[in-house]
Amino acid sequence: MRELVIKNLHVSVEDKEILKGVNLSIRPNETLALLGPNGHGKSTLLATIMGNPKYKVTEGSITLDGEDVLKMSVDERSKKGIFLGMQYPSEVPGVVNADFLKAAINARREQPIKLYEFYKKLEVASKKMNISMDMAQRFLNEGFSGGEKKRNEILQMLLLQPDLAMLDEIDSGLDVDALVCVSEAIKEMQSTTDMSFLVISHYARLYSLICPTRVAVMINGKIAVEGDKEIIDRIDKEGYEWIKYELGIEVAKEEKAMNQVSIGTCATKEAIKK
Amino acid sequence: MNNLAEKKFILLNEDTIEIDLDSSSPYKLDFKSIKYKNLVVNLKKQSKISILNVVNDSNKNVTFNLEEGSSLEYNIASFEKENENSVKVNLNSNCSFIGAYADFSCGENSFNFVCNLNGRGSTASWHLATLTKNNDKKNFTISFFHHARNTYAKMENYGVCEDSSSLSFLGTSRIFNGAKESATHQVAKIMVFDKKCSAKASPTLCIDENDVQASHAAVVGQINEDHIFYLTSRGIDEKNAKKLITLGYLTPILSYFKDEETLNIIKTNIEERV
């Protein structure tokens, strides 16, 4: 298994610095719970590790077994074993789920997967995730409920078998049964593979099911606290106020941008030759 | 599938021929086998007709007159050279029309479609998928006119525009006075790949009646970056991700074509041209 090491990571979005020197490592077989108030950079960290072009790394490094992750394209990172289960998976109209999954599997194989083998794998993974096989023929995430999208993310994780799965609020939008289903899939991978997990959630419920081995709390774009799962219980009971009193860190309030308002639009859309 | 050109037509004048259809047969019509410029096809009461129209290098005007309760599935496929065709559909009471145009021709294409919803309870839908490359120049003008109460129309125009080509969708939906409880909807989307291409999607709604539903949407733009990120985050390289998304724009048109031979030609054309 591999070790991901993040050193002094600074990341900006549209010239606003979100991550302000993150130091964190994820070791083989670890399940690291990442907590923190809204808007403090947890999702930014995961998206940056995956290579989302919206996030600009201004300083610092991310390495995977010594290899510079920041120099890799997004698909290379995936092929190196990094997976991001997204908080808001994109709806991609016209792209059939099965075609997408097959392309993703084939991207990491020399010979394309045989159709029978693919459907066999898909059937097994769909059963685990309690997803109907009909979903494979629907357009990618289009018209899926919140829960279906999240289960589809975990289904992809099962099919792609990454080394590091980063799960961004995978429990939001899930009902009780679906949460158990998702956590069972994670637990199975924890026990049968040497995968590591980096899991963001606001709720102790998911963490109680998947038993993190380590906990990190992100405050103001930095890792403020690291420790064991007692931190989760404390945050669940007391929130984040104690960090201010015990560590002297002022927890910045989330800034809510004003809704953009568009007054009057023109229906005609045009792209003109340059 | 019967060849419509082999049926007995009535000569109306030196440019125009006419035929009455009352069976439930599927027909194939190749414009190359018709020497007259104007073609009038009358569907008798309660008839259910499907016509597959192959249009290559042609300049024809076709009018369909549907009598009460009849239905027409009209699929147009174009693969080769320039075209300048127009189609007019006149719907009587409780008629239904489904039109689908798979256009993968090269060069210039000017297509004009008009559907008159003259009879109460008539419904019509129109689906177009087109691709322009190199120096192709294509203009599609699609119009629905609601003259009667309780009529329904849906228009979907999808295009992919590459290189130095130009593509234009002009959609008009008009609900005339008295056509109460009618609904009309338009969607026009063009994916632009190159700064040198020129694309225009212009939906127009003209509503003279109050008790109606009407909507339009027009999008002209490049591939959504979030979609690319989502696909590449699963290991699919950017080139293949773009191909999957582009195919996703164009392949839904396949669902309207039932003839295996034509379906395979369209698939091959899409694969080769994308």
Coordinates of C-alpha atoms in Angstrom, one line a residue:
Chain A
M1 CA 0.0 0.0 0.0
R2 CA 1.0 3.6 -0.5
E3 CA 1.5 6.6 1.7
L4 CA 0.1 10.0 0.8
V5 CA 2.0 12.9 2.3
I6 CA 0.8 16.5 2.2
K7 CA 3.2 19.2 3.3
N8 CA 2.5 22.9 3.9
L9 CA -0.3 22.9 1.3
H10 CA -1.7 26.3 0.3
V11 CA -4.6 26.3 -2.1
S12 CA -6.6 29.2 -3.6
V13 CA -9.9 29.5 -5.4
E14 CA -10.4 32.6 -7.5
D15 CA -7.6 34.3 -5.6
K16 CA -9.0 33.5 -2.2
E17 CA -6.8 31.3 -0.1
I18 CA -8.7 28.4 1.4
L19 CA -5.9 26.0 2.5
K20 CA -3.3 27.8 4.5
G21 CA -0.5 25.3 5.1
V22 CA -2.0 21.8 5.5
N23 CA 0.2 19.0 6.8
L24 CA -1.3 15.6 6.8
S25 CA -0.3 12.0 5.9
I26 CA -2.4 9.0 5.2
R27 CA -0.8 5.7 5.8
P28 CA -1.6 2.2 4.4
N29 CA -4.7 0.6 5.9
E30 CA -5.7 3.7 7.7
T31 CA -9.2 5.2 7.9
L32 CA -8.7 8.9 8.6
A33 CA -11.8 10.9 9.6
L34 CA -11.6 14.5 8.6
L35 CA -13.9 16.9 10.5
G36 CA -14.3 20.6 10.7
P37 CA -16.9 23.3 10.5
N38 CA -18.4 24.2 7.1
G39 CA -16.3 26.3 4.8
H40 CA -12.9 25.5 6.4
G41 CA -11.4 23.6 3.5
K42 CA -12.1 19.9 3.9
S43 CA -13.7 19.5 0.5
T44 CA -11.1 21.8 -1.0
L45 CA -8.4 19.5 0.3
L46 CA -9.9 16.4 -1.3
A47 CA -10.6 18.1 -4.6
T48 CA -7.0 19.4 -4.7
I49 CA -5.6 15.9 -4.1
M50 CA -7.8 14.6 -6.9
G51 CA -6.6 17.5 -9.2
N52 CA -9.7 19.6 -9.7
P53 CA -8.5 22.5 -11.9
K54 CA -10.6 25.0 -10.1
Y55 CA -8.2 24.8 -7.1
K56 CA -4.8 26.4 -7.5
V57 CA -1.9 25.1 -5.4
T58 CA 0.2 28.1 -4.5
E59 CA 2.7 26.4 -2.2
G60 CA 3.5 23.0 -0.7
S61 CA 3.5 19.5 -1.9
I62 CA 1.5 16.3 -2.2
T63 CA 3.4 13.0 -2.8
L64 CA 2.3 9.4 -3.1
D65 CA 5.1 7.1 -2.2
G66 CA 7.5 9.9 -3.0
E67 CA 6.0 10.7 -6.4
D68 CA 4.8 14.2 -7.0
V69 CA 1.0 14.0 -7.3
L70 CA 0.7 17.7 -8.3
K71 CA 2.5 16.9 -11.5
M72 CA 0.0 14.2 -12.5
S73 CA -3.1 14.8 -14.6
V74 CA -6.4 13.9 -13.0
D75 CA -6.7 10.6 -14.8
E76 CA -3.1 9.7 -13.9
R77 CA -4.0 10.3 -10.2
S78 CA -7.0 8.0 -10.5
K79 CA -4.8 5.3 -12.2
K80 CA -2.3 5.6 -9.4
G81 CA -5.1 4.5 -7.1
I82 CA -6.7 7.7 -5.8
F83 CA -10.5 7.9 -5.8
L84 CA -12.8 10.7 -4.8
G85 CA -16.4 9.9 -3.9
M86 CA -17.9 13.3 -4.5
Q87 CA -20.3 15.3 -2.3
Y88 CA -22.2 16.5 -5.4
P89 CA -21.5 14.0 -8.3
S90 CA -22.0 15.6 -11.7
E91 CA -25.0 14.7 -13.8
V92 CA -23.7 14.0 -17.3
P93 CA -26.6 13.9 -19.8
G94 CA -26.3 11.5 -22.7
V95 CA -23.4 9.4 -21.2
V96 CA -24.8 6.0 -20.3
N97 CA -23.7 4.8 -16.8
A98 CA -22.6 1.4 -18.1
D99 CA -20.5 3.0 -20.9
F100 CA -18.9 5.3 -18.4
L101 CA -18.1 2.5 -15.9
K102 CA -16.7 0.3 -18.7
A103 CA -14.5 3.1 -19.9
A104 CA -13.3 3.7 -16.3
I105 CA -12.4 0.0 -15.9
N106 CA -10.7 -0.2 -19.3
A107 CA -8.7 2.9 -18.5
R108 CA -6.6 0.9 -16.1
R109 CA -6.3 -2.3 -18.2
E110 CA -4.2 -3.2 -21.2
Q111 CA -7.0 -5.3 -22.8
P112 CA -10.6 -4.1 -22.7
I113 CA -12.8 -6.0 -20.2
K114 CA -15.0 -8.6 -21.8
L115 CA -18.6 -7.7 -21.8
Y116 CA -19.7 -10.8 -19.8
E117 CA -17.0 -10.1 -17.2
F118 CA -18.0 -6.5 -17.0
Y119 CA -21.7 -7.3 -16.4
K120 CA -20.7 -10.0 -13.9
K121 CA -18.7 -7.4 -11.9
L122 CA -21.4 -4.8 -12.2
E123 CA -24.0 -7.2 -11.0
V124 CA -22.0 -8.2 -7.9
A125 CA -21.3 -4.5 -7.1
S126 CA -24.9 -3.4 -7.8
K127 CA -26.2 -6.1 -5.5
K128 CA -23.9 -5.0 -2.7
M129 CA -25.1 -1.4 -3.1
N130 CA -28.7 -2.4 -3.5
I131 CA -28.8 -0.7 -6.9
S132 CA -31.0 -2.0 -9.7
M133 CA -29.1 -3.1 -12.8
D134 CA -31.5 -0.8 -14.8
M135 CA -29.5 2.1 -13.4
A136 CA -26.6 1.0 -15.6
Q137 CA -28.6 2.0 -18.7
R138 CA -29.6 5.4 -17.4
F139 CA -27.6 8.5 -18.1
L140 CA -24.8 9.1 -15.6
N141 CA -26.3 10.5 -12.4
E142 CA -29.0 12.3 -14.4
G143 CA -32.3 12.2 -12.5
F144 CA -30.7 10.1 -9.7
S145 CA -31.9 10.9 -6.2
G146 CA -29.3 12.1 -3.7
G147 CA -29.1 8.6 -2.2
E148 CA -28.8 7.0 -5.6
K149 CA -25.9 9.3 -6.6
K150 CA -24.0 8.5 -3.4
R151 CA -24.6 4.7 -3.8
N152 CA -23.4 5.1 -7.4
E153 CA -20.2 6.7 -6.1
I154 CA -19.5 3.7 -3.8
L155 CA -20.4 1.3 -6.6
Q156 CA -17.6 3.0 -8.7
M157 CA -15.2 2.6 -5.7
L158 CA -16.0 -1.1 -5.6
L159 CA -15.5 -1.6 -9.3
L160 CA -12.3 0.5 -9.5
Q161 CA -10.7 -0.9 -6.3
P162 CA -8.5 2.2 -5.5
D163 CA -5.7 2.3 -3.0
L164 CA -6.9 5.5 -1.3
A165 CA -10.7 6.3 -1.3
M166 CA -11.5 9.9 -0.3
L167 CA -15.2 10.1 0.5
D168 CA -16.7 13.6 0.8
E169 CA -19.9 13.6 2.8
I170 CA -20.9 10.3 1.3
D171 CA -23.5 10.0 4.1
S172 CA -25.4 13.1 3.2
G173 CA -28.7 12.4 1.5
L174 CA -28.7 8.7 2.6
D175 CA -31.5 7.1 4.4
V176 CA -30.8 4.7 7.3
D177 CA -30.8 1.6 5.1
A178 CA -28.6 3.2 2.4
L179 CA -26.1 4.4 5.1
V180 CA -25.8 0.8 6.4
C181 CA -25.3 -0.4 2.8
V182 CA -22.5 2.2 2.2
S183 CA -20.8 1.5 5.5
E184 CA -20.9 -2.3 4.9
A185 CA -19.2 -1.8 1.5
I186 CA -16.5 0.4 3.2
K187 CA -16.1 -2.1 6.0
E188 CA -15.7 -5.0 3.6
M189 CA -13.0 -3.1 1.7
Q190 CA -11.3 -2.3 5.0
S191 CA -11.1 -5.9 6.0
T192 CA -10.3 -7.5 2.7
T193 CA -7.9 -5.0 1.1
D194 CA -5.1 -2.8 2.3
M195 CA -7.0 0.3 1.1
S196 CA -6.9 3.5 3.1
F197 CA -9.8 5.9 3.5
L198 CA -10.0 9.6 4.0
V199 CA -13.6 10.3 5.1
I200 CA -15.4 13.6 5.6
S201 CA -18.6 13.6 7.5
H202 CA -20.4 15.9 9.9
Y203 CA -22.1 13.0 11.7
A204 CA -20.8 10.5 14.3
R205 CA -23.2 7.9 12.9
L206 CA -21.1 7.1 9.8
Y207 CA -17.9 7.1 11.8
S208 CA -19.4 4.8 14.4
L209 CA -20.1 2.3 11.6
I210 CA -16.7 2.5 9.8
C211 CA -14.4 2.9 12.9
P212 CA -11.7 5.4 11.9
T213 CA -8.2 4.7 13.0
R214 CA -7.3 8.4 13.3
V215 CA -9.1 11.7 13.3
A216 CA -8.0 15.1 12.0
V217 CA -9.9 18.4 12.5
M218 CA -9.5 21.2 9.9
I219 CA -9.9 24.7 11.2
N220 CA -9.3 27.9 9.1
G221 CA -7.6 25.9 6.3
K222 CA -5.2 24.1 8.6
I223 CA -5.2 20.8 10.5
A224 CA -5.7 22.0 14.0
V225 CA -6.0 18.8 15.9
E226 CA -5.1 15.2 15.3
G227 CA -6.0 12.3 17.5
D228 CA -8.2 9.2 18.0
K229 CA -11.9 8.7 17.7
E230 CA -12.7 10.3 21.1
I231 CA -12.4 13.6 19.2
I232 CA -15.4 12.6 17.1
D233 CA -17.5 12.0 20.3
R234 CA -16.5 15.3 21.7
I235 CA -17.3 17.2 18.5
D236 CA -20.6 15.4 18.4
K237 CA -21.5 16.5 21.9
E238 CA -19.8 19.9 22.1
G239 CA -19.3 21.2 18.6
Y240 CA -16.1 23.1 17.8
E241 CA -16.2 25.7 20.6
W242 CA -13.7 23.9 22.8
I243 CA -11.0 24.2 20.2
K244 CA -11.1 28.0 20.7
Y245 CA -10.8 27.7 24.5
E246 CA -8.3 24.8 24.7
L247 CA -6.1 25.6 21.7
G248 CA -6.6 29.3 21.4
I249 CA -7.7 29.1 17.8
E250 CA -10.5 31.5 16.7
V251 CA -12.8 29.5 14.5
A252 CA -13.8 31.7 11.5
K253 CA -17.5 31.8 10.7
E254 CA -18.5 30.7 7.3
E255 CA -19.0 33.5 4.9
K256 CA -22.1 33.3 2.8
A257 CA -21.9 35.0 -0.5
M258 CA -24.9 36.9 -1.7
N259 CA -26.9 35.1 -4.3
Q260 CA -26.1 36.2 -7.8
V261 CA -29.1 37.9 -9.3
S262 CA -29.6 38.1 -13.0
I263 CA -32.1 40.8 -14.2
G264 CA -33.3 40.1 -17.7
T265 CA -31.8 37.4 -19.9
C266 CA -31.7 37.0 -23.6
A267 CA -32.7 33.6 -24.9
T268 CA -30.5 33.7 -27.9
K269 CA -27.1 32.1 -27.3
E270 CA -24.3 32.6 -29.8
A271 CA -20.6 31.7 -30.2
I272 CA -19.0 33.9 -32.8
K273 CA -16.0 33.1 -34.9
K274 CA -12.8 34.7 -33.5
Chain B
M1 CA -40.0 -2.2 -44.9
N2 CA -41.8 -1.0 -48.1
N3 CA -40.2 1.3 -50.5
L4 CA -42.5 4.4 -50.7
A5 CA -41.0 5.5 -54.0
E6 CA -42.4 2.3 -55.6
K7 CA -46.0 3.1 -54.6
K8 CA -48.4 4.7 -57.1
F9 CA -48.3 8.5 -56.8
I10 CA -50.7 10.9 -58.4
L11 CA -49.2 13.7 -60.5
L12 CA -50.6 17.0 -59.4
N13 CA -48.4 19.2 -61.6
E14 CA -45.0 19.0 -63.3
D15 CA -43.2 19.4 -60.0
T16 CA -45.6 17.7 -57.5
I17 CA -46.8 14.2 -56.8
E18 CA -49.2 13.0 -54.1
I19 CA -50.0 9.8 -52.4
D20 CA -52.6 8.6 -49.8
L21 CA -51.5 6.1 -47.2
D22 CA -53.9 4.3 -44.9
S23 CA -52.1 1.1 -43.8
S24 CA -50.0 0.6 -40.7
S25 CA -46.9 -0.3 -42.7
P26 CA -43.4 1.1 -42.2
Y27 CA -41.9 2.8 -45.3
K28 CA -38.5 3.7 -46.5
L29 CA -38.1 6.7 -48.7
D30 CA -34.9 7.7 -50.5
F31 CA -35.2 11.1 -52.0
K32 CA -32.7 10.0 -54.7
S33 CA -35.4 7.7 -56.1
I34 CA -38.0 10.6 -56.4
K35 CA -37.5 12.9 -59.4
Y36 CA -40.2 15.4 -58.5
K37 CA -39.3 18.4 -56.3
N38 CA -42.6 18.4 -54.2
L39 CA -44.1 15.5 -52.5
V40 CA -47.5 15.4 -50.7
V41 CA -48.3 12.5 -48.4
N42 CA -51.8 12.2 -47.0
L43 CA -52.4 9.9 -44.0
K44 CA -56.0 8.7 -43.9
K45 CA -58.0 8.6 -40.7
Q46 CA -56.7 6.4 -37.8
S47 CA -53.7 5.2 -39.9
K48 CA -50.3 4.7 -38.1
I49 CA -47.4 5.2 -40.5
S50 CA -43.7 5.3 -39.9
I51 CA -41.4 6.6 -42.6
L52 CA -37.6 6.4 -42.7
N53 CA -36.4 9.1 -45.0
V54 CA -32.8 9.0 -46.3
V55 CA -31.8 12.4 -47.6
N56 CA -28.5 12.8 -49.4
D57 CA -27.6 15.5 -51.8
S58 CA -31.3 16.5 -52.2
N59 CA -33.5 19.5 -52.6
K60 CA -37.1 18.5 -51.9
N61 CA -40.3 19.8 -50.3
V62 CA -42.4 17.3 -48.4
T63 CA -45.9 17.9 -47.0
F64 CA -47.6 15.5 -44.7
N65 CA -51.4 15.9 -44.1
L66 CA -52.6 13.8 -41.2
E67 CA -56.3 13.1 -41.0
E68 CA -58.1 12.8 -37.7
G69 CA -56.6 10.3 -35.3
S70 CA -53.7 9.3 -37.5
S71 CA -50.1 9.1 -36.3
L72 CA -46.7 9.5 -38.1
E73 CA -43.2 8.6 -37.0
Y74 CA -40.9 10.3 -39.4
N75 CA -37.2 9.7 -39.2
I76 CA -34.7 11.5 -41.4
A77 CA -31.1 10.3 -41.8
S78 CA -28.5 12.2 -43.7
F79 CA -24.9 11.1 -44.2
E80 CA -23.3 12.3 -47.4
K81 CA -23.6 15.6 -49.2
E82 CA -25.3 18.9 -49.2
N83 CA -29.1 19.2 -48.7
E84 CA -31.7 21.8 -48.9
N85 CA -35.0 20.3 -47.9
S86 CA -38.2 21.4 -46.2
V87 CA -40.8 19.5 -44.5
K88 CA -44.3 20.6 -43.5
V89 CA -46.6 18.7 -41.3
N90 CA -50.3 19.5 -40.9
L91 CA -52.0 17.8 -37.9
N92 CA -55.7 17.3 -37.6
S93 CA -57.6 16.5 -34.4
N94 CA -56.0 13.9 -32.1
C95 CA -53.1 13.3 -34.5
S96 CA -49.6 12.6 -33.3
F97 CA -46.3 13.3 -34.9
I98 CA -42.8 12.2 -33.8
G99 CA -40.0 13.5 -36.0
A100 CA -36.3 12.7 -35.6
Y101 CA -33.4 13.9 -37.7
A102 CA -29.9 12.3 -37.5
D103 CA -27.8 14.6 -39.6
F104 CA -24.2 13.6 -40.2
S105 CA -23.9 15.0 -43.7
C106 CA -21.0 17.1 -44.9
G107 CA -21.0 20.6 -46.5
E108 CA -24.0 22.8 -46.5
N109 CA -27.4 21.9 -45.2
S110 CA -30.4 24.1 -45.0
F111 CA -33.4 22.5 -43.4
N112 CA -36.8 24.0 -42.8
F113 CA -39.5 22.3 -40.7
V114 CA -43.0 23.6 -40.0
C115 CA -45.6 21.8 -38.0
N116 CA -49.2 23.2 -37.9
L117 CA -51.2 21.8 -35.0
N118 CA -54.5 22.5 -36.6
G119 CA -56.7 20.0 -34.7
R120 CA -57.7 19.8 -31.1
G121 CA -55.7 17.4 -29.0
S122 CA -52.9 17.0 -31.6
T123 CA -49.3 16.4 -30.3
A124 CA -45.9 16.7 -32.0
S125 CA -42.3 16.2 -31.0
W126 CA -39.2 17.0 -32.8
H127 CA -35.6 15.7 -32.1
L128 CA -32.5 16.7 -34.0
A129 CA -28.9 15.7 -33.6
T130 CA -26.3 17.2 -35.9
L131 CA -22.6 17.5 -36.2
T132 CA -20.7 20.2 -38.1
K133 CA -17.0 19.9 -38.9
N134 CA -14.3 21.5 -41.2
N135 CA -16.2 24.2 -43.2
D136 CA -19.7 22.7 -42.9
K137 CA -22.4 25.3 -42.8
K138 CA -25.8 24.2 -41.5
N139 CA -29.0 26.0 -40.7
F140 CA -32.0 24.4 -39.2
T141 CA -35.3 26.3 -38.9
I142 CA -37.9 24.5 -36.9
S143 CA -41.4 26.0 -36.2
F144 CA -44.5 24.8 -34.4
F145 CA -47.8 26.7 -34.8
H146 CA -50.5 25.9 -32.4
H147 CA -53.9 26.8 -34.0
A148 CA -56.2 24.6 -31.9
R149 CA -57.0 24.0 -28.3
N150 CA -55.2 21.5 -26.1
T151 CA -52.3 20.9 -28.4
Y152 CA -48.8 19.9 -27.4
A153 CA -45.4 20.4 -29.0
K154 CA -41.8 19.6 -27.9
M155 CA -38.7 20.6 -29.8
E156 CA -35.2 19.3 -29.0
N157 CA -32.2 20.4 -31.1
Y158 CA -28.8 19.2 -30.2
G159 CA -25.6 20.0 -32.1
V160 CA -21.8 19.7 -31.9
C161 CA -19.8 22.3 -33.8
E162 CA -16.1 21.8 -34.6
D163 CA -13.3 23.4 -36.6
S164 CA -14.3 26.3 -38.8
S165 CA -17.9 25.2 -39.3
S166 CA -21.1 27.1 -38.6
L167 CA -24.3 25.8 -37.1
S168 CA -27.6 27.6 -36.4
F169 CA -30.8 26.6 -34.8
L170 CA -33.7 28.9 -35.2
G171 CA -36.7 27.6 -33.2
T172 CA -40.2 29.2 -33.3
S173 CA -43.1 28.2 -31.2
R174 CA -46.3 30.2 -31.7
I175 CA -49.5 29.7 -29.8
F176 CA -52.3 31.5 -31.6
N177 CA -55.4 33.1 -30.0
G178 CA -57.9 30.5 -29.1
A179 CA -55.4 27.7 -28.7
K180 CA -56.1 27.5 -25.0
E181 CA -54.6 24.8 -22.7
S182 CA -51.8 24.2 -25.2
A183 CA -48.2 23.6 -24.2
T184 CA -45.1 24.2 -26.2
H185 CA -41.5 23.6 -25.2
Q186 CA -38.1 24.1 -26.8
V187 CA -34.6 23.1 -26.0
A188 CA -31.6 24.0 -28.1
K189 CA -28.0 23.0 -27.2
I190 CA -24.8 23.4 -29.1
M191 CA -21.5 22.2 -27.9
V192 CA -18.7 24.3 -29.3
F193 CA -15.2 22.8 -29.7
D194 CA -13.2 25.5 -31.5
K195 CA -12.8 29.2 -31.3
K196 CA -13.0 29.3 -35.1
C197 CA -16.5 27.9 -35.3
S198 CA -19.7 29.9 -35.2
A199 CA -22.8 28.6 -33.4
K200 CA -26.2 30.1 -32.8
A201 CA -29.2 28.8 -30.9
S202 CA -32.2 31.2 -31.0
P203 CA -35.5 30.0 -29.5
T204 CA -38.5 32.3 -30.0
L205 CA -41.9 32.0 -28.3
C206 CA -44.8 33.9 -29.6
I207 CA -47.8 33.5 -27.3
D208 CA -51.2 35.1 -28.1
E209 CA -53.2 33.1 -25.6
N210 CA -53.3 33.2 -21.8
D211 CA -54.1 29.8 -20.6
V212 CA -51.0 28.0 -22.0
Q213 CA -47.6 26.6 -20.9
A214 CA -44.5 27.6 -22.8
S215 CA -40.8 27.2 -22.1
H216 CA -37.5 27.5 -23.9
A217 CA -33.9 26.9 -23.2
A218 CA -30.8 27.6 -25.2
V219 CA -27.2 26.7 -24.5
V220 CA -24.2 27.3 -26.6
G221 CA -20.9 26.6 -25.0
Q222 CA -17.9 24.4 -24.4
I223 CA -17.9 21.1 -22.6
N224 CA -18.8 21.5 -19.0
E225 CA -15.5 21.4 -17.0
D226 CA -17.2 19.6 -14.1
H227 CA -18.2 16.8 -16.4
I228 CA -14.6 16.5 -17.7
F229 CA -13.3 16.4 -14.1
Y230 CA -15.8 13.8 -13.0
L231 CA -14.9 11.5 -15.9
T232 CA -11.2 12.0 -15.7
S233 CA -11.3 11.4 -11.9
R234 CA -12.3 7.9 -12.7
G235 CA -9.1 7.4 -14.9
I236 CA -10.6 8.2 -18.3
D237 CA -8.2 10.4 -20.1
E238 CA -9.4 13.8 -21.3
K239 CA -9.6 12.9 -25.0
N240 CA -11.8 9.9 -24.2
A241 CA -13.8 11.9 -21.7
K242 CA -14.6 14.5 -24.3
K243 CA -15.5 11.8 -26.8
L244 CA -17.9 10.1 -24.3
I245 CA -19.6 13.5 -23.6
T246 CA -19.9 14.3 -27.3
L247 CA -21.3 10.9 -28.1
G248 CA -23.7 11.5 -25.2
Y249 CA -25.0 14.6 -27.1
L250 CA -25.6 12.8 -30.3
T251 CA -26.4 9.2 -29.6
P252 CA -29.8 9.7 -27.9
I253 CA -31.2 10.2 -31.4
L254 CA -30.5 6.5 -32.1
S255 CA -33.5 5.5 -29.9
Y256 CA -35.9 6.9 -32.6
F257 CA -34.5 4.7 -35.4
K258 CA -35.8 1.1 -35.6
D259 CA -34.3 0.0 -38.9
E260 CA -31.1 -2.0 -38.1
E261 CA -29.3 -1.2 -41.3
T262 CA -29.9 2.6 -40.9
L263 CA -29.1 2.4 -37.2
N264 CA -25.7 0.8 -38.0
I265 CA -24.9 3.4 -40.6
I266 CA -25.7 6.2 -38.2
K267 CA -23.6 4.6 -35.4
T268 CA -20.7 4.2 -37.8
N269 CA -21.0 7.8 -38.9
I270 CA -21.1 9.1 -35.4
E271 CA -18.1 7.0 -34.4
E272 CA -16.1 8.1 -37.5
R273 CA -16.9 11.8 -37.3
V274 CA -16.6 12.3 -33.5

